[in-house]
Short mmCIF file of C-alpha atoms and ligand atoms in Angstrom, two decimals:
data_model
loop_
_atom_site.label_atom_id
_atom_site.label_comp_id
_atom_site.label_asym_id
_atom_site.label_seq_id
_atom_site.Cartn_x
_atom_site.Cartn_y
_atom_site.Cartn_z
CA UNK A 1 -1.74 30.66 7.97
CA UNK A 2 -1.42 30.61 4.18
CA UNK A 3 -4.16 31.97 1.98
CA UNK A 4 -4.66 32.02 -1.77
CA UNK A 5 -2.77 35.33 -1.76
CA UNK A 6 0.40 33.51 -0.59
CA UNK A 7 0.30 31.17 -3.59
CA UNK A 8 3.28 30.51 -5.83
CA UNK A 9 2.14 29.92 -9.40
CA UNK A 10 3.59 30.66 -12.84
CA UNK A 11 1.23 33.27 -14.26
CA UNK A 12 -2.16 34.47 -13.00
CA UNK A 13 -3.17 35.69 -16.47
CA UNK A 14 -3.57 32.00 -17.45
CA UNK A 15 -6.55 31.60 -15.10
CA UNK A 16 -9.37 31.88 -17.72
CA UNK A 17 -8.03 28.81 -19.57
CA UNK A 18 -7.80 26.93 -16.28
CA UNK A 19 -11.42 27.75 -15.38
CA UNK A 20 -12.58 26.39 -18.75
CA UNK A 21 -10.68 23.14 -18.17
CA UNK A 22 -12.17 22.76 -14.68
CA UNK A 23 -15.69 23.48 -15.97
CA UNK A 24 -15.25 20.79 -18.64
CA UNK A 25 -14.26 18.06 -16.19
CA UNK A 26 -16.92 19.11 -13.68
CA UNK A 27 -19.57 18.46 -16.33
CA UNK A 28 -18.23 14.89 -16.62
CA UNK A 29 -17.94 14.08 -12.91
CA UNK A 30 -21.51 13.37 -11.74
CA UNK A 31 -20.50 11.23 -8.75
CA UNK A 32 -18.24 13.92 -7.35
CA UNK A 33 -20.91 16.54 -8.08
CA UNK A 34 -23.34 14.61 -5.92
CA UNK A 35 -20.83 14.46 -3.08
CA UNK A 36 -20.12 18.16 -3.49
CA UNK A 37 -23.83 18.94 -3.02
CA UNK A 38 -23.85 17.01 0.25
CA UNK A 39 -20.60 18.60 1.41
CA UNK A 40 -22.02 22.07 0.69
CA UNK A 41 -24.96 21.31 2.95
CA UNK A 42 -23.14 19.42 5.73
CA UNK A 43 -19.68 21.13 5.75
CA UNK A 44 -17.81 18.05 7.05
CA UNK A 45 -14.46 19.88 6.98
CA UNK A 46 -15.58 23.16 8.56
CA UNK A 47 -12.68 24.92 10.25
CA UNK A 48 -10.11 22.35 9.07
CA UNK A 49 -7.03 22.75 6.90
CA UNK A 50 -6.47 20.19 4.15
CA UNK A 51 -3.15 19.82 2.30
CA UNK A 52 -3.21 18.07 -1.06
CA UNK A 53 -0.39 16.74 -3.25
CA UNK A 54 -1.75 15.34 -6.51
CA UNK A 55 -1.02 15.62 -10.22
CA UNK A 56 -2.21 19.17 -10.51
CA UNK A 57 -4.52 19.27 -13.50
CA UNK A 58 -8.22 20.00 -13.95
CA UNK A 59 -9.73 16.91 -12.33
CA UNK A 60 -7.60 17.29 -9.23
CA UNK A 61 -8.44 20.97 -9.14
CA UNK A 62 -12.09 20.05 -9.03
CA UNK A 63 -11.48 17.65 -6.13
CA UNK A 64 -9.76 20.51 -4.28
CA UNK A 65 -12.86 22.65 -4.88
CA UNK A 66 -15.12 19.88 -3.57
CA UNK A 67 -13.07 19.63 -0.37
CA UNK A 68 -13.25 23.42 -0.12
CA UNK A 69 -17.04 23.23 -0.58
CA UNK A 70 -17.01 20.96 2.47
CA UNK A 71 -15.74 23.87 4.54
CA UNK A 72 -11.97 23.26 4.42
CA UNK A 73 -9.19 25.73 3.87
CA UNK A 74 -7.31 23.97 1.06
CA UNK A 75 -3.65 24.18 0.06
CA UNK A 76 -2.47 22.20 -2.94
CA UNK A 77 0.80 21.28 -4.63
CA UNK A 78 1.81 18.92 -7.44
CA UNK A 79 2.90 15.30 -7.11
CA UNK A 80 5.19 15.32 -10.13
CA UNK A 81 7.18 18.22 -11.62
CA UNK A 82 5.89 17.65 -15.15
CA UNK A 83 2.20 17.01 -14.52
CA UNK A 84 1.30 20.44 -13.11
CA UNK A 85 -0.75 22.65 -15.44
CA UNK A 86 -0.06 26.35 -14.85
CA UNK A 87 -3.45 27.58 -16.09
CA UNK A 88 -5.27 25.27 -13.69
CA UNK A 89 -3.11 26.50 -10.79
CA UNK A 90 -3.96 30.13 -11.59
CA UNK A 91 -7.69 29.32 -11.74
CA UNK A 92 -7.56 27.66 -8.32
CA UNK A 93 -5.92 30.72 -6.78
CA UNK A 94 -8.77 32.85 -8.15
CA UNK A 95 -11.15 30.41 -6.48
CA UNK A 96 -9.56 30.99 -3.07
CA UNK A 97 -7.31 27.93 -2.90
CA UNK A 98 -3.67 28.31 -1.87
CA UNK A 99 -1.42 26.79 -4.57
CA UNK A 100 2.30 26.09 -4.44
CA UNK A 101 3.07 24.62 -7.86
CA UNK A 102 4.52 25.30 -11.27
CA UNK A 103 5.12 23.20 -14.37
CA UNK A 104 8.71 21.90 -14.53
CA UNK A 105 10.20 23.41 -11.38
CA UNK A 106 13.77 22.61 -10.36
CA UNK A 107 14.02 19.66 -7.93
CA UNK A 108 14.70 22.16 -5.10
CA UNK A 109 11.66 24.26 -6.02
CA UNK A 110 9.47 21.18 -6.26
CA UNK A 111 10.53 20.07 -2.78
CA UNK A 112 10.07 23.59 -1.36
CA UNK A 113 6.47 23.57 -2.66
CA UNK A 114 5.74 20.33 -0.82
CA UNK A 115 7.21 21.78 2.36
CA UNK A 116 5.33 25.07 2.06
CA UNK A 117 2.13 23.05 1.67
CA UNK A 118 2.89 21.24 4.92
CA UNK A 119 3.87 24.45 6.69
CA UNK A 120 0.20 25.44 6.54
CA UNK A 121 -0.09 22.88 9.38
CA UNK A 122 -2.88 20.76 7.89
CA UNK A 123 -5.36 18.70 9.88
CA UNK A 124 -5.83 16.31 6.95
CA UNK A 125 -3.77 15.40 3.91
CA UNK A 126 -4.36 13.88 0.50
CA UNK A 127 -1.19 12.36 -0.91
CA UNK A 128 -0.22 10.75 -4.22
CA UNK A 129 2.93 8.67 -4.06
CA UNK A 130 3.64 9.44 -0.41
CA UNK A 131 5.71 12.63 -0.69
CA UNK A 132 3.78 14.55 1.99
CA UNK A 133 3.76 11.61 4.38
CA UNK A 134 7.47 10.94 3.85
CA UNK A 135 8.46 14.54 4.60
CA UNK A 136 6.22 14.58 7.69
CA UNK A 137 7.80 11.37 8.97
CA UNK A 138 11.41 12.43 8.31
CA UNK A 139 12.77 15.96 8.01
CA UNK A 140 9.65 17.86 9.15
CA UNK A 141 8.37 15.88 12.13
CA UNK A 142 7.71 19.26 13.75
CA UNK A 143 4.61 19.52 11.53
CA UNK A 144 3.20 16.11 12.49
CA UNK A 145 1.31 16.89 15.67
CA UNK A 146 -1.81 18.44 14.18
CA UNK A 147 -2.35 15.87 11.39
CA UNK A 148 -5.41 13.72 12.06
CA UNK A 149 -4.86 11.48 9.06
CA UNK A 150 -5.33 11.38 5.33
CA UNK A 151 -5.86 9.46 2.14
CA UNK A 152 -3.32 8.05 -0.34
CA UNK A 153 -4.06 7.84 -4.05
CA UNK A 154 -1.67 5.36 -5.62
CA UNK A 155 -0.06 1.89 -5.42
CA UNK A 156 3.44 3.25 -4.87
CA UNK A 157 2.32 5.55 -2.02
CA UNK A 158 0.53 2.67 -0.31
CA UNK A 159 3.67 0.52 -0.51
CA UNK A 160 5.59 3.32 1.23
CA UNK A 161 2.86 3.68 3.87
CA UNK A 162 2.77 -0.05 4.55
CA UNK A 163 6.56 -0.05 5.00
CA UNK A 164 6.17 2.74 7.58
CA UNK A 165 3.32 0.90 9.30
CA UNK A 166 5.34 -2.33 9.42
CA UNK A 167 8.18 -0.55 11.20
CA UNK A 168 5.65 0.85 13.69
CA UNK A 169 6.51 4.39 12.56
CA UNK A 170 3.28 5.55 10.95
CA UNK A 171 2.00 8.48 13.03
CA UNK A 172 -1.60 8.80 11.80
CA UNK A 173 -4.22 6.77 9.92
CA UNK A 174 -4.16 6.81 6.11
CA UNK A 175 -6.93 5.55 3.85
CA UNK A 176 -5.60 3.31 1.04
CA UNK A 177 -7.77 4.79 -1.70
CA UNK A 178 -5.90 2.86 -4.39
CA UNK A 179 -7.01 -0.45 -2.92
CA UNK A 180 -10.73 0.32 -3.25
CA UNK A 181 -12.46 -1.64 -6.02
CA UNK A 182 -13.79 1.57 -7.57
CA UNK A 183 -10.19 2.81 -7.82
CA UNK A 184 -7.96 0.09 -9.19
CA UNK A 185 -10.52 -1.72 -11.33
CA UNK A 186 -11.28 1.43 -13.29
CA UNK A 187 -8.59 4.07 -12.71
CA UNK A 188 -5.54 1.79 -12.87
CA UNK A 189 -6.91 -0.46 -15.60
CA UNK A 190 -9.13 1.61 -17.89
CA UNK A 191 -7.77 5.04 -16.94
CA UNK A 192 -4.10 4.15 -17.34
CA UNK A 193 -4.88 1.95 -20.33
CA UNK A 194 -6.47 4.79 -22.27
CA UNK A 195 -4.43 7.74 -21.10
CA UNK A 196 -1.02 6.11 -21.57
CA UNK A 197 -1.80 5.60 -25.24
CA UNK A 198 -3.24 9.08 -25.49
CA UNK A 199 0.03 10.45 -24.04
CA UNK A 200 2.25 8.34 -26.29
CA UNK A 201 0.23 8.98 -29.44
CA UNK A 202 -0.11 12.73 -29.06
CA UNK A 203 3.60 12.99 -28.23
CA UNK A 204 4.99 10.79 -31.02
CA UNK A 205 2.28 11.08 -33.71
CA UNK A 206 3.34 7.62 -34.94
CA UNK A 207 1.34 4.49 -35.72
CA UNK A 208 0.94 1.68 -33.19
CA UNK A 209 -0.75 -0.92 -35.45
CA UNK A 210 1.63 -3.65 -36.53
CA UNK A 211 4.33 -2.61 -34.06
CA UNK A 212 5.57 -4.59 -31.07
CA UNK A 213 4.73 -3.13 -27.68
CA UNK A 214 6.49 -4.41 -24.56
CA UNK A 215 4.48 -3.84 -21.37
CA UNK A 216 6.54 -4.35 -18.21
CA UNK A 217 4.39 -5.27 -15.21
CA UNK A 218 0.99 -6.95 -15.57
CA UNK A 219 -0.67 -5.40 -12.53
CA UNK A 220 -3.85 -3.37 -12.73
CA UNK A 221 -2.24 -0.64 -14.81
CA UNK A 222 -0.26 -3.00 -17.01
CA UNK A 223 -3.40 -4.99 -17.88
CA UNK A 224 -5.02 -1.79 -19.17
CA UNK A 225 -1.96 -0.67 -21.13
CA UNK A 226 -1.60 -4.12 -22.76
CA UNK A 227 -5.33 -4.38 -23.54
CA UNK A 228 -5.39 -0.98 -25.27
CA UNK A 229 -2.15 -1.67 -27.16
CA UNK A 230 -3.81 -4.80 -28.54
CA UNK A 231 -6.86 -2.72 -29.48
CA UNK A 232 -4.63 -0.35 -31.42
CA UNK A 233 -3.34 -3.30 -33.45
CA UNK A 234 0.00 -3.90 -31.76
CA UNK A 235 1.69 -7.23 -31.09
CA UNK A 236 2.02 -7.19 -27.30
CA UNK A 237 4.75 -8.77 -25.17
CA UNK A 238 4.42 -8.75 -21.37
CA UNK A 239 7.34 -9.05 -18.94
CA UNK A 240 6.72 -9.97 -15.30
CA UNK A 241 8.45 -11.25 -12.18
CA UNK A 242 5.28 -12.75 -10.67
CA UNK A 243 4.40 -16.24 -11.95
CA UNK A 244 0.63 -15.82 -11.46
CA UNK A 245 0.51 -12.49 -13.31
CA UNK A 246 2.64 -14.02 -16.05
CA UNK A 247 0.16 -16.89 -16.51
CA UNK A 248 -2.68 -14.35 -16.53
CA UNK A 249 -0.96 -12.34 -19.27
CA UNK A 250 -0.39 -15.52 -21.28
CA UNK A 251 -4.07 -16.57 -20.93
CA UNK A 252 -5.11 -13.05 -21.93
CA UNK A 253 -3.37 -13.74 -25.21
CA UNK A 254 -0.04 -11.98 -24.79
CA UNK A 255 3.47 -13.27 -25.32
CA UNK A 256 5.42 -13.51 -22.06
CA UNK A 257 9.22 -13.46 -21.86
CA UNK A 258 12.00 -11.91 -19.80
CA UNK A 259 13.07 -8.34 -20.55
CA UNK A 260 16.46 -9.55 -21.80
CA UNK A 261 14.57 -11.17 -24.71
CA UNK A 262 11.72 -8.65 -25.07
CA UNK A 263 14.22 -5.79 -25.30
CA UNK A 264 15.29 -7.05 -28.75
CA UNK A 265 11.77 -6.98 -30.15
CA UNK A 266 10.04 -3.86 -28.85
CA UNK A 267 9.18 -0.81 -30.94
CA UNK A 268 7.47 0.70 -27.89
CA UNK A 269 8.21 -0.01 -24.24
CA UNK A 270 5.89 0.94 -21.37
CA UNK A 271 7.08 0.28 -17.82
CA UNK A 272 4.40 0.19 -15.14
CA UNK A 273 5.72 -1.78 -12.20
CA UNK A 274 6.27 0.66 -9.32
CA UNK A 275 9.78 -0.82 -9.24
CA UNK A 276 13.16 0.57 -10.27
CA UNK A 277 15.59 -0.19 -13.14
CA UNK A 278 13.24 -2.55 -14.94
CA UNK A 279 14.82 -1.33 -18.18
CA UNK A 280 18.58 -0.86 -17.82
CA UNK A 281 21.98 -1.00 -19.54
CA UNK A 282 21.86 -4.65 -20.65
CA UNK A 283 18.47 -3.97 -22.25
CA UNK A 284 19.39 -0.69 -23.99
CA UNK A 285 22.34 -2.53 -25.50
CA UNK A 286 20.14 -4.92 -27.48
CA UNK A 287 17.23 -2.65 -28.39
CA UNK A 288 16.26 -1.89 -31.98
CA UNK A 289 17.17 1.41 -33.56
CA UNK A 290 14.28 3.83 -33.04
CA UNK A 291 12.72 2.11 -30.03
CA UNK A 292 10.47 4.38 -27.96
CA UNK A 293 10.70 4.14 -24.17
CA UNK A 294 8.06 5.38 -21.78
CA UNK A 295 7.02 4.90 -18.19
CA UNK A 296 3.62 4.95 -16.51
CA UNK A 297 4.74 3.95 -13.01
CA UNK A 298 4.73 6.56 -10.28
CA UNK A 299 8.42 7.49 -10.15
CA UNK A 300 10.89 8.14 -12.97
CA UNK A 301 13.14 5.28 -11.87
CA UNK A 302 11.73 2.44 -13.95
CA UNK A 303 13.84 3.27 -17.01
CA UNK A 304 17.40 3.74 -15.76
CA UNK A 305 18.17 7.17 -17.25
CA UNK A 306 21.64 7.35 -15.74
CA UNK A 307 22.71 4.19 -17.56
CA UNK A 308 21.01 5.33 -20.78
CA UNK A 309 22.87 8.62 -20.60
CA UNK A 310 26.18 6.83 -19.90
CA UNK A 311 25.75 4.64 -23.00
CA UNK A 312 24.96 7.64 -25.20
CA UNK A 313 27.30 9.73 -27.29
CA UNK A 314 24.69 12.44 -27.89
CA UNK A 315 21.30 13.53 -26.58
CA UNK A 316 18.86 16.10 -27.94
CA UNK A 317 15.21 17.04 -27.69
CA UNK A 318 13.62 16.18 -31.05
CA UNK A 319 10.00 17.05 -30.24
CA UNK A 320 8.19 18.22 -27.14
CA UNK A 321 8.58 15.48 -24.51
CA UNK A 322 10.84 13.32 -26.72
CA UNK A 323 14.56 13.00 -26.02
CA UNK A 324 16.71 11.23 -28.58
CA UNK A 325 19.68 9.28 -27.19
CA UNK A 326 22.32 8.28 -29.75
CA UNK A 327 24.23 5.21 -28.66
CA UNK A 328 27.77 4.28 -29.72
CA UNK A 329 27.39 2.68 -33.15
CA UNK A 330 24.64 5.12 -34.12
CA UNK A 331 21.45 3.45 -32.84
CA UNK A 332 18.90 5.92 -31.49
CA UNK A 333 16.52 5.37 -28.58
CA UNK A 334 13.74 7.80 -27.71
CA UNK A 335 12.65 8.52 -24.15
CA UNK A 336 9.27 10.16 -23.59
CA UNK A 337 8.64 12.76 -20.87
CA UNK A 338 12.01 12.14 -19.19
CA UNK A 339 10.74 8.74 -18.05
CA UNK A 340 8.03 10.30 -15.88
CA UNK A 341 4.41 9.08 -16.01
CA UNK A 342 3.79 9.51 -19.73
CA UNK A 343 0.01 9.89 -19.42
CA UNK A 344 0.32 12.84 -17.04
CA UNK A 345 3.63 14.42 -18.01
CA UNK A 346 2.85 14.24 -21.74
CA UNK A 347 -0.94 14.19 -21.58
CA UNK A 348 -3.92 15.20 -19.46
CA UNK A 349 -4.02 12.03 -17.36
CA UNK A 350 -7.03 9.78 -16.96
CA UNK A 351 -10.41 10.61 -18.45
CA UNK A 352 -12.66 12.74 -16.23
CA UNK A 353 -15.33 10.01 -15.96
CA UNK A 354 -12.72 7.68 -14.44
CA UNK A 355 -11.32 10.22 -11.99
CA UNK A 356 -14.93 10.96 -11.00
CA UNK A 357 -14.94 7.66 -9.10
CA UNK A 358 -11.38 7.89 -7.78
CA UNK A 359 -11.85 11.40 -6.45
CA UNK A 360 -15.27 10.55 -5.03
CA UNK A 361 -13.43 7.87 -3.02
CA UNK A 362 -10.81 10.44 -1.99
CA UNK A 363 -13.52 12.82 -0.77
CA UNK A 364 -15.56 10.29 1.21
CA UNK A 365 -12.41 8.51 2.39
CA UNK A 366 -11.07 11.75 3.83
CA UNK A 367 -14.43 12.46 5.45
CA UNK A 368 -14.38 8.97 7.01
CA UNK A 369 -10.85 9.46 8.37
CA UNK A 370 -11.81 12.82 9.83
CA UNK A 371 -14.85 11.36 11.59
CA UNK A 372 -13.06 8.26 12.90
CA UNK A 373 -9.36 9.07 13.20
CA UNK A 374 -9.28 8.69 16.97
CA UNK A 375 -10.72 5.17 16.96
CA UNK A 376 -8.87 3.99 13.81
CA UNK A 377 -5.40 4.41 15.27
CA UNK A 378 -2.15 4.66 13.34
CA UNK A 379 -2.72 2.30 10.45
CA UNK A 380 -3.21 2.01 6.73
CA UNK A 381 -6.93 1.50 6.38
CA UNK A 382 -8.85 -0.19 3.57
CA UNK A 383 -11.79 1.70 2.15
CA UNK A 384 -14.97 0.56 3.95
CA UNK A 385 -16.98 -1.56 1.52
CA UNK A 386 -20.14 0.57 1.97
CA UNK A 387 -18.29 3.64 0.65
CA UNK A 388 -16.82 1.72 -2.27
CA UNK A 389 -20.24 0.29 -3.12
CA UNK A 390 -21.88 3.71 -2.74
CA UNK A 391 -19.53 5.18 -5.35
CA UNK A 392 -20.37 2.33 -7.75
CA UNK A 393 -24.08 2.87 -7.12
CA UNK A 394 -23.83 6.61 -7.77
CA UNK A 395 -21.92 5.84 -10.96
CA UNK A 396 -24.61 3.44 -12.20
CA UNK A 397 -27.31 5.98 -11.36
CA UNK A 398 -25.43 8.66 -13.29
CA UNK A 399 -25.20 6.28 -16.24
CA UNK A 400 -28.93 5.53 -16.00
CA UNK A 401 -28.22 1.83 -15.44
CA UNK A 402 -30.17 -0.21 -12.91
CA UNK A 403 -29.32 -3.71 -11.72
CA UNK A 404 -31.21 -6.59 -10.14
CA UNK A 405 -31.83 -7.08 -6.42
CA UNK A 406 -31.71 -10.37 -4.55
CA UNK A 407 -35.12 -11.87 -3.83
CA UNK A 408 -35.75 -12.96 -0.22
CA UNK A 409 -35.42 -16.59 -1.34
CA UNK A 410 -32.13 -15.91 -3.10
CA UNK A 411 -30.78 -14.15 -0.04
CA UNK A 412 -31.76 -17.09 2.19
CA UNK A 413 -30.24 -19.52 -0.31
CA UNK A 414 -26.93 -17.65 -0.37
CA UNK A 415 -26.87 -17.33 3.42
CA UNK A 416 -27.57 -21.00 4.07
CA UNK A 417 -25.05 -23.82 4.19
CA UNK A 418 -27.71 -26.51 3.81
CA UNK A 419 -28.25 -27.66 0.23
CA UNK A 420 -31.83 -26.94 -0.92
N1 NAD B 501 0.22 6.43 -14.72
C1 NAD B 501 -0.82 6.51 -13.93
O1 NAD B 501 -1.72 7.32 -14.10
C2 NAD B 501 -0.92 5.55 -12.78
C3 NAD B 501 -2.18 5.21 -12.26
C4 NAD B 501 -2.24 4.30 -11.20
C5 NAD B 501 -1.06 3.77 -10.71
N2 NAD B 501 0.16 4.16 -11.22
C6 NAD B 501 1.44 3.62 -10.76
O2 NAD B 501 1.78 2.53 -11.63
C7 NAD B 501 2.57 1.58 -10.93
C8 NAD B 501 1.91 0.20 -11.03
O3 NAD B 501 0.64 0.25 -10.40
P1 NAD B 501 -0.34 -1.04 -10.38
O4 NAD B 501 -1.55 -0.60 -9.67
O5 NAD B 501 -0.42 -1.64 -11.75
O6 NAD B 501 0.53 -2.00 -9.43
P2 NAD B 501 0.42 -3.58 -9.27
O7 NAD B 501 1.09 -3.89 -7.99
O8 NAD B 501 -0.99 -4.04 -9.52
O9 NAD B 501 1.32 -4.13 -10.49
C9 NAD B 501 2.70 -3.97 -10.60
C10 NAD B 501 3.20 -5.22 -11.34
O10 NAD B 501 4.58 -5.03 -11.66
C11 NAD B 501 5.24 -6.27 -11.50
N3 NAD B 501 6.68 -6.06 -11.38
C12 NAD B 501 7.38 -5.60 -10.32
N4 NAD B 501 8.70 -5.56 -10.61
C13 NAD B 501 8.83 -5.99 -11.89
C14 NAD B 501 9.94 -6.18 -12.78
N5 NAD B 501 11.19 -5.93 -12.40
N6 NAD B 501 9.69 -6.62 -14.03
C15 NAD B 501 8.44 -6.92 -14.43
N7 NAD B 501 7.34 -6.76 -13.65
C16 NAD B 501 7.55 -6.31 -12.40
C17 NAD B 501 4.59 -6.88 -10.26
O11 NAD B 501 4.76 -8.27 -10.20
C18 NAD B 501 3.12 -6.49 -10.48
O12 NAD B 501 2.39 -7.48 -11.19
C19 NAD B 501 2.70 2.13 -9.51
O13 NAD B 501 3.89 2.89 -9.42
C20 NAD B 501 1.49 3.04 -9.38
O14 NAD B 501 1.66 4.00 -8.37
C21 NAD B 501 0.24 5.01 -12.27
#
């Protein structure tokens, strides 16, 4: 059994700063606060161990505390080497949560933290990008037996889970939190939209107005990133591989073209596809001097760093989270946060009010899996509509907004197939 005393964190003296950060987000997460109150009374996770891998900053820390308030023994690790905040980790240890995480660990250390988290033999897991699930289904199958199920945060993790399910290899039920309305409509679109620009702007301290921004991928995240780039005064180009999304981007007022063309025009590039190598050698070769490259997709594979490095004659860090690559001929390209999610690796991630809904879904989704795992079977499960709707209702109540109700006549009218 691991306890908070077994934790591996950078520096416990950072804890006071971490507590302040957690207090700040807590004050802006009314939906999660309401769920916490119920969990404190009902203890849905009493006697259970929960392992969490999420971007380890203040909002996630508060989710871990809510799960703990529900009676669980919680162990947490990061889901990206650059998004862990050391002060938040120290604060969680003081609050009795076992933490295996540090900012910028070596790849080996990062992996060892994931494994240590699983070696606590959890009953339930919360994953972000599928790292815990992947380890459990490959090299550490010995730790599978006790896992009842879990919840997955993001698009990329759900793709990995669905691939496992399709091959008939998924060993426990997982809730697809990302696919809930109250997740992707707000977190992916408005959360990513705002926080990507926050990350880019605080890192570069350069103007966006008048520049050309290339957004690669017009999914839920890409829509937000493009919308906010437009709001900042940029000319926005979208690249896509999906004809329907491409038409949508066009109708939303953006220029649409292939990356081979867009690469020549962009001052800023933001990849957010969940795919690999969407910006690669042939694109670097035609980019403008000074172009700024960033990624908001889950893994750091969207901008091909190996090919960028191979084309470069020199590389240096010119500012925190900015690497300058000098190409043959003297052109310079700038890569933010090593191509990792720019909003988390070079910022604080999504606003607290957004993560309030996402993490409320995580909490009630995990509770649902725990109650029903035996009947659900080994599948990727969509969030039950009642839970999704409940989170939206709590959010409206917290905002002091009320909405209309159907009259009996309206309900009959909608339920009837006879014209009246
Ligand atoms: N940065 C964050 O905080 C954050 C938040 C949520 C999700 N994500 C991650 O962002 C990524 C995208 O998530 P989403 O919810 O927008 O997914 P999505 O499936 O809604 O959209 C992805 C889009 O990328 C397009 N695409 C795929 N390959 C492409 C290519 N080669 N060129 C151009 N377009 C291509 C797809 O057609 C699709 O429209 C995922 O990796 C997800 O895990 C990041």
